[in-house]
Amino acid sequence: MALADDIGLLAADGAAAREPVARARHLPGYAYTSPRILAREKDVFFMRDWLCVGRGEELAEPGDYATLRAMGEPLVVARDRGGRLNAFANVCAHRGVEVATGEGNASEFSCPYHGWLYDLTGKLVGAPYMKEAEGFDPGNCRLKPLRLEQWAGWIFVSFAPSPRPFVEFIAPFERAFAPIRQAELKIAYRFDIELDCNWKFIYENLLDTYHVGVLHAATIGAFYDTSGNRSDFEPDGAFTAEYRTRTQAPDGIPLFGAIPWLAERGEDFAMNGYLPPNMSLFVRCDNVNNYTIWPLTPDRCRVRCYHLIAPSFFDDPEYDAKIRVYRDYQQAVLEEDRSMLASLQRAMSSRAYVPGPMSRLESGIHHVINHHLDRVVGPAPRP
């Protein structure tokens, strides 16, 4: 089946998802299993949009760098000697070998294959035995630069030559989350988790208030109140919400107290948001969790989880023990999701699966599904 066939089928079969949420149905299974649809998603989302790739404090010193892959595309972010962050394709200009691996600190990047040498801005500064090559110009052989911006301490990169203006892209999160002052928070921990499901199920699950009181009844569901939520649905697919719940710790008790500038909002203050295609934020009175989503295959993805806290919390004499409680609790919640996400993914390949109707508690999912359809198959026809 050609890519056009898959896209055409999804345009037709996805029409039921475009109905108002009270009449809408979920997407067909192949939307979550098709390699061709995943390739389309790479083109229209991950190669065009701004991607959250990390946090500035992870690359605090000149020479600090980090590498990652965005749907198979290798990139590296490095802080140069002048303190500026740069992003470029992790692809040697000679034969394409990756010039950096993992994370660390380096004065330059040396290709391990033929020894081409690049500085921290991606400029070629050494190329053995290339003087005899006719027309060779080192100035034309730098690592391909990528666009980079920062917001609230987070680093964003785009593979597009002329991406959407960053100020427009980030506007929904700036409006909603500016009072959280994330730039003043610090990373308490970070971990990666791989899950056996399509990448879209991650952000759908994170926006799904319907399952919280059932699957997470023994953890976060014990404190979650679905009434009185204030949600904002943005035309570009972004979603933000403010609601009341407790922090993600046993008994919902903030072990360090509240972040000082959020204390007046109460211990049950909570927000969350999704910024397509790969950033989901969860705010509580005492911490911020960011989940960045990276597709691997149609049925597998990697999620990087950041936990931010106020700098003063690090001075708590019981810091190590308390932060371990937060980490263990967060991972326990994610483990509750793991088996359900795997089951959800398996269902997408079942002949018995028929897309079911949506609940009003799935309005966030309805919103992001419609944005996905707009980008992948094109806007719905006007009546």
Coordinates of C-alpha atoms in Angstrom, one line a residue:
M1 CA 0.0 0.0 0.0
A2 CA 1.4 3.4 -1.0
L3 CA 1.8 6.3 1.4
A4 CA -0.9 8.2 -0.4
D5 CA -3.3 5.3 0.2
D6 CA -2.7 5.3 3.9
I7 CA -3.2 9.1 4.1
G8 CA -6.3 8.9 2.0
L9 CA -7.7 6.2 4.2
L10 CA -7.0 8.2 7.3
A11 CA -8.6 11.2 5.8
A12 CA -11.8 9.2 5.3
D13 CA -11.7 7.0 8.4
G14 CA -10.7 9.9 10.7
A15 CA -13.8 11.9 9.8
A16 CA -15.6 10.5 12.8
A17 CA -12.9 12.0 15.1
R18 CA -13.7 15.5 13.7
E19 CA -17.2 15.4 15.0
P20 CA -17.9 17.4 18.2
V21 CA -16.5 15.4 21.2
A22 CA -20.0 14.2 22.2
R23 CA -20.3 12.5 18.8
A24 CA -16.7 11.8 18.0
R25 CA -14.9 8.4 17.8
H26 CA -11.2 7.6 18.2
L27 CA -8.8 7.0 15.3
P28 CA -8.5 3.7 13.4
G29 CA -5.8 1.3 14.5
Y30 CA -3.5 1.7 11.6
A31 CA -3.0 5.4 12.6
Y32 CA -0.9 3.9 15.4
T33 CA 0.8 1.0 13.5
S34 CA 1.5 2.2 10.0
P35 CA 5.2 2.8 9.1
R36 CA 4.0 5.1 6.3
I37 CA 2.0 7.3 8.6
L38 CA 4.9 7.5 11.0
A39 CA 7.1 8.6 8.1
R40 CA 4.5 11.3 7.3
E41 CA 4.5 12.4 11.0
K42 CA 8.3 12.7 10.8
D43 CA 8.0 15.0 7.8
V44 CA 5.2 17.2 9.1
F45 CA 6.0 17.3 12.8
F46 CA 9.6 16.4 13.7
M47 CA 11.3 17.9 10.7
R48 CA 9.3 21.1 10.6
D49 CA 8.5 22.0 14.2
W50 CA 10.5 23.1 17.3
L51 CA 11.5 20.2 19.4
C52 CA 12.3 20.3 23.1
V53 CA 15.7 18.6 23.4
G54 CA 16.9 19.4 26.9
R55 CA 17.6 22.1 29.5
G56 CA 20.3 24.8 29.5
E57 CA 21.6 23.8 32.9
E58 CA 22.6 20.4 31.5
L59 CA 25.1 22.3 29.3
A60 CA 26.3 24.9 31.7
E61 CA 30.0 25.1 30.9
P62 CA 31.9 25.8 27.7
G63 CA 32.5 22.5 25.9
D64 CA 29.5 20.8 27.4
Y65 CA 27.5 18.9 24.8
A66 CA 24.7 16.4 24.4
T67 CA 23.7 14.2 21.5
L68 CA 20.3 12.6 20.6
R69 CA 18.3 11.2 17.7
A70 CA 15.1 12.7 16.5
M71 CA 13.3 9.9 14.5
G72 CA 16.7 8.7 13.3
E73 CA 18.2 12.2 12.6
P74 CA 21.3 12.7 14.8
L75 CA 21.9 16.0 16.4
V76 CA 24.3 17.6 18.9
V77 CA 23.9 20.6 21.1
A78 CA 27.1 22.2 22.5
R79 CA 28.0 25.3 24.4
D80 CA 30.9 27.1 22.7
R81 CA 33.8 29.0 24.3
G82 CA 31.8 32.2 24.3
G83 CA 29.0 30.6 26.3
R84 CA 26.6 30.4 23.3
L85 CA 24.5 27.2 22.7
N86 CA 24.7 25.8 19.2
A87 CA 22.9 22.9 17.5
F88 CA 24.0 21.1 14.4
A89 CA 23.5 17.8 12.7
N90 CA 25.7 15.1 14.1
V91 CA 26.9 14.1 10.6
C92 CA 30.5 14.5 9.4
A93 CA 30.7 16.5 6.2
H94 CA 33.0 13.9 4.8
R95 CA 31.3 10.5 5.0
G96 CA 28.4 11.2 7.5
V97 CA 29.8 9.4 10.6
E98 CA 28.6 10.8 13.9
V99 CA 31.3 13.1 15.4
A100 CA 30.0 12.9 19.0
T101 CA 28.4 10.4 21.2
G102 CA 26.5 10.5 24.5
E103 CA 27.0 13.6 26.7
G104 CA 30.2 15.2 28.1
N105 CA 32.6 18.0 27.7
A106 CA 35.0 18.5 24.7
S107 CA 37.2 21.2 23.2
E108 CA 36.3 20.0 19.7
F109 CA 34.7 17.1 17.9
S110 CA 36.8 14.7 16.0
C111 CA 35.3 12.3 13.5
P112 CA 36.4 8.8 14.6
Y113 CA 36.6 7.6 11.0
H114 CA 39.0 9.9 9.2
G115 CA 39.8 12.5 11.8
W116 CA 38.0 15.5 10.4
L117 CA 38.0 18.1 13.3
Y118 CA 35.2 20.5 14.1
D119 CA 35.1 23.3 16.7
L120 CA 32.2 23.8 19.1
T121 CA 30.3 25.9 16.6
G122 CA 30.4 23.1 14.0
K123 CA 33.1 24.8 11.9
L124 CA 35.7 22.5 10.2
V125 CA 39.1 23.3 11.6
G126 CA 41.1 20.2 10.5
A127 CA 40.9 17.7 7.6
P128 CA 43.9 15.4 7.2
Y129 CA 45.2 14.8 3.6
M130 CA 42.7 17.1 2.0
K131 CA 45.0 19.7 0.6
E132 CA 45.4 17.8 -2.6
A133 CA 41.7 17.6 -3.2
E134 CA 40.8 20.0 -6.0
G135 CA 38.4 22.7 -5.0
F136 CA 38.3 21.7 -1.4
D137 CA 37.1 24.5 0.8
P138 CA 36.9 23.9 4.5
G139 CA 34.4 26.8 4.8
N140 CA 31.9 24.7 2.9
C141 CA 32.3 21.6 5.0
R142 CA 31.0 22.6 8.4
L143 CA 28.5 20.5 10.4
K144 CA 25.0 21.5 9.2
P145 CA 23.7 24.1 11.7
L146 CA 20.2 23.8 13.2
R147 CA 18.0 26.5 14.5
L148 CA 18.1 26.8 18.3
E149 CA 16.0 28.8 20.8
Q150 CA 15.5 28.8 24.6
W151 CA 12.5 29.4 26.7
A152 CA 12.2 29.1 30.5
G153 CA 15.4 27.2 30.7
W154 CA 14.4 24.7 28.0
I155 CA 16.3 24.2 24.8
F156 CA 14.4 23.9 21.5
V157 CA 15.9 22.9 18.1
S158 CA 14.4 22.8 14.6
F159 CA 15.6 20.9 11.6
A160 CA 13.6 23.2 9.3
P161 CA 15.6 25.8 7.4
S162 CA 12.9 28.4 8.1
P163 CA 10.7 27.2 11.0
R164 CA 7.7 28.9 12.3
P165 CA 8.8 32.0 14.4
F166 CA 9.7 30.7 17.8
V167 CA 7.8 33.5 19.6
E168 CA 4.6 32.3 17.9
F169 CA 5.3 28.6 18.6
I170 CA 5.9 29.2 22.3
A171 CA 3.1 31.7 22.9
P172 CA 0.6 29.3 24.4
F173 CA 3.1 28.1 27.0
E174 CA 4.4 31.5 27.7
R175 CA 0.8 32.7 28.4
A176 CA 0.0 29.8 30.6
F177 CA 3.2 29.0 32.4
A178 CA 5.1 32.3 32.7
P179 CA 4.1 32.6 36.4
I180 CA 5.8 29.2 37.2
R181 CA 9.2 30.8 36.5
Q182 CA 10.8 27.6 35.3
A183 CA 14.1 29.3 34.5
E184 CA 14.6 29.6 38.2
L185 CA 14.0 25.9 38.9
K186 CA 16.7 23.2 38.8
I187 CA 16.8 19.6 37.8
A188 CA 16.5 17.2 40.7
Y189 CA 16.6 14.2 38.4
R190 CA 16.2 12.9 34.9
F191 CA 15.5 9.5 33.5
D192 CA 14.5 7.8 30.3
I193 CA 11.8 5.2 29.8
E194 CA 11.0 3.1 26.7
L195 CA 7.4 2.1 26.2
D196 CA 5.9 -0.4 23.8
C197 CA 3.4 1.9 22.2
N198 CA 3.1 4.5 19.4
W199 CA 4.4 7.9 20.4
K200 CA 0.9 9.6 20.0
F201 CA -0.4 7.4 22.8
I202 CA 2.0 9.1 25.2
Y203 CA 0.6 12.6 24.9
E204 CA -2.9 11.2 24.5
N205 CA -2.5 9.3 27.8
L206 CA -1.0 12.3 29.5
L207 CA -4.0 14.4 28.5
D208 CA -6.5 11.6 29.4
T209 CA -8.4 12.6 32.6
Y210 CA -10.8 9.7 32.0
H211 CA -8.4 7.0 33.1
V212 CA -6.9 8.7 36.1
G213 CA -9.5 7.7 38.7
V214 CA -9.5 4.1 37.4
L215 CA -5.9 3.0 36.5
H216 CA -4.3 5.3 39.0
A217 CA -6.9 4.9 41.8
A218 CA -4.2 3.8 44.3
T219 CA -1.8 6.7 43.4
I220 CA -2.6 10.1 41.8
G221 CA -6.2 9.2 41.1
A222 CA -7.0 9.4 44.8
F223 CA -6.6 13.2 44.7
Y224 CA -7.8 14.1 41.2
D225 CA -10.9 16.2 40.8
T226 CA -12.3 16.4 37.3
S227 CA -14.8 19.2 38.1
G228 CA -13.9 22.8 37.6
N229 CA -11.0 22.3 35.2
R230 CA -10.1 25.3 33.1
S231 CA -8.7 24.2 29.7
D232 CA -7.4 26.2 26.8
F233 CA -7.4 24.6 23.3
E234 CA -5.1 26.4 20.9
P235 CA -5.6 26.4 17.1
D236 CA -2.0 25.1 16.6
G237 CA -2.7 22.0 18.7
A238 CA -1.3 23.2 22.0
F239 CA -3.3 22.5 25.1
T240 CA -3.1 23.9 28.6
A241 CA -5.2 23.4 31.7
E242 CA -5.4 24.4 35.3
Y243 CA -7.1 22.3 37.9
R244 CA -6.9 21.1 41.6
T245 CA -5.1 18.0 42.7
R246 CA -2.3 17.0 45.1
T247 CA 1.4 16.6 44.3
Q248 CA 2.8 13.3 43.0
A249 CA 4.0 11.9 46.3
P250 CA 2.5 9.5 48.9
D251 CA -0.7 11.0 50.5
G252 CA -0.2 14.0 48.2
I253 CA 2.0 15.7 50.7
P254 CA 4.6 18.2 49.3
L255 CA 7.7 16.9 51.2
F256 CA 9.7 20.1 50.7
G257 CA 6.8 22.5 51.0
A258 CA 5.6 24.6 48.1
I259 CA 7.9 26.4 45.6
P260 CA 8.1 29.8 47.3
W261 CA 6.4 31.9 44.5
L262 CA 3.6 29.3 44.1
A263 CA 2.8 28.9 47.8
E264 CA -0.2 31.3 47.7
R265 CA -1.9 29.2 45.0
G266 CA -2.4 26.4 47.6
E267 CA -1.1 22.8 47.9
D268 CA -3.7 21.5 45.4
F269 CA -2.6 23.9 42.6
A270 CA -2.0 22.0 39.4
M271 CA -1.5 22.7 35.7
N272 CA -0.5 20.7 32.6
G273 CA 0.0 21.3 29.0
Y274 CA 1.0 19.8 25.7
L275 CA 3.1 21.6 23.1
P276 CA 3.2 19.6 19.8
P277 CA 4.9 17.6 18.9
N278 CA 7.0 16.4 21.8
M279 CA 6.7 18.4 25.1
S280 CA 4.2 17.8 28.0
L281 CA 4.4 19.8 31.2
F282 CA 2.9 18.9 34.6
V283 CA 3.0 21.5 37.3
R284 CA 2.3 21.0 41.0
C285 CA 2.8 23.4 43.9
D286 CA 6.2 21.9 44.6
N287 CA 7.6 20.7 41.3
V288 CA 7.5 20.6 37.5
N289 CA 7.7 17.5 35.4
N290 CA 8.5 17.6 31.7
Y291 CA 8.0 14.6 29.5
T292 CA 9.7 14.8 26.0
I293 CA 8.5 12.2 23.5
W294 CA 10.7 10.5 20.9
P295 CA 9.2 8.0 18.4
L296 CA 11.4 5.0 17.7
T297 CA 9.1 2.7 15.6
P298 CA 5.4 2.7 15.0
D299 CA 4.9 0.6 18.2
R300 CA 7.8 1.9 20.4
C301 CA 8.9 5.2 21.8
R302 CA 11.2 6.8 24.3
V303 CA 10.2 9.3 26.9
R304 CA 12.7 11.5 28.8
C305 CA 11.4 12.7 32.2
Y306 CA 12.6 15.8 34.0
H307 CA 11.8 16.7 37.6
L308 CA 12.4 20.4 38.5
I309 CA 12.3 21.9 42.0
A310 CA 13.2 25.2 43.7
P311 CA 16.9 25.7 44.4
S312 CA 16.2 26.1 48.1
F313 CA 15.0 22.5 48.3
F314 CA 18.5 21.2 47.7
D315 CA 19.5 22.6 51.1
D316 CA 17.0 20.3 52.9
P317 CA 19.0 18.0 55.2
E318 CA 16.8 15.1 54.1
Y319 CA 17.0 16.0 50.5
D320 CA 18.3 12.6 49.2
A321 CA 15.7 10.6 51.0
K322 CA 12.8 13.0 50.0
I323 CA 13.8 13.2 46.3
R324 CA 14.0 9.4 46.2
V325 CA 10.4 9.3 47.4
Y326 CA 9.3 11.6 44.5
R327 CA 11.3 9.6 41.9
D328 CA 10.0 6.2 43.1
Y329 CA 6.4 7.5 43.2
Q330 CA 6.6 9.0 39.7
Q331 CA 8.1 5.8 38.3
A332 CA 5.3 3.8 40.0
V333 CA 2.7 5.9 38.3
L334 CA 4.5 5.4 34.9
E335 CA 4.6 1.6 35.5
E336 CA 0.8 1.7 36.0
D337 CA 0.6 3.2 32.6
R338 CA 3.1 0.9 30.9
S339 CA 1.0 -2.2 30.8
M340 CA -2.1 -0.3 29.7
L341 CA -0.2 1.4 26.9
A342 CA 1.2 -1.9 25.7
S343 CA -2.3 -3.4 25.7
L344 CA -3.6 -0.3 23.9
Q345 CA -1.0 -0.8 21.2
R346 CA -1.7 -4.5 20.7
A347 CA -5.4 -3.6 20.3
M348 CA -4.5 -1.4 17.3
S349 CA -3.5 -4.5 15.3
S350 CA -6.6 -6.5 16.3
R351 CA -9.3 -7.3 13.7
A352 CA -11.8 -6.9 16.6
Y353 CA -10.8 -3.3 17.2
V354 CA -13.4 -0.7 16.2
P355 CA -12.7 3.0 17.2
G356 CA -15.0 3.7 20.2
P357 CA -16.9 6.8 21.2
M358 CA -15.2 9.6 23.2
S359 CA -16.1 10.8 26.7
R360 CA -16.3 14.5 27.6
L361 CA -13.3 13.7 29.8
E362 CA -11.3 13.0 26.6
S363 CA -11.8 16.6 25.2
G364 CA -8.0 17.1 25.4
I365 CA -7.4 13.9 23.3
H366 CA -10.1 15.1 20.8
H367 CA -8.3 18.4 20.4
V368 CA -4.9 16.9 19.7
I369 CA -6.2 14.2 17.4
N370 CA -7.9 16.9 15.3
H371 CA -4.7 18.8 15.1
H372 CA -2.8 15.7 14.1
L373 CA -5.3 15.0 11.3
D374 CA -5.0 18.6 10.1
R375 CA -1.3 18.2 9.8
V376 CA -1.1 14.7 8.5
V377 CA -4.1 14.5 6.0
G378 CA -5.0 18.2 5.7
P379 CA -7.8 20.3 7.2
A380 CA -11.3 18.9 7.2
P381 CA -13.5 20.0 4.2
R382 CA -15.7 23.0 5.0
P383 CA -19.4 22.1 5.0

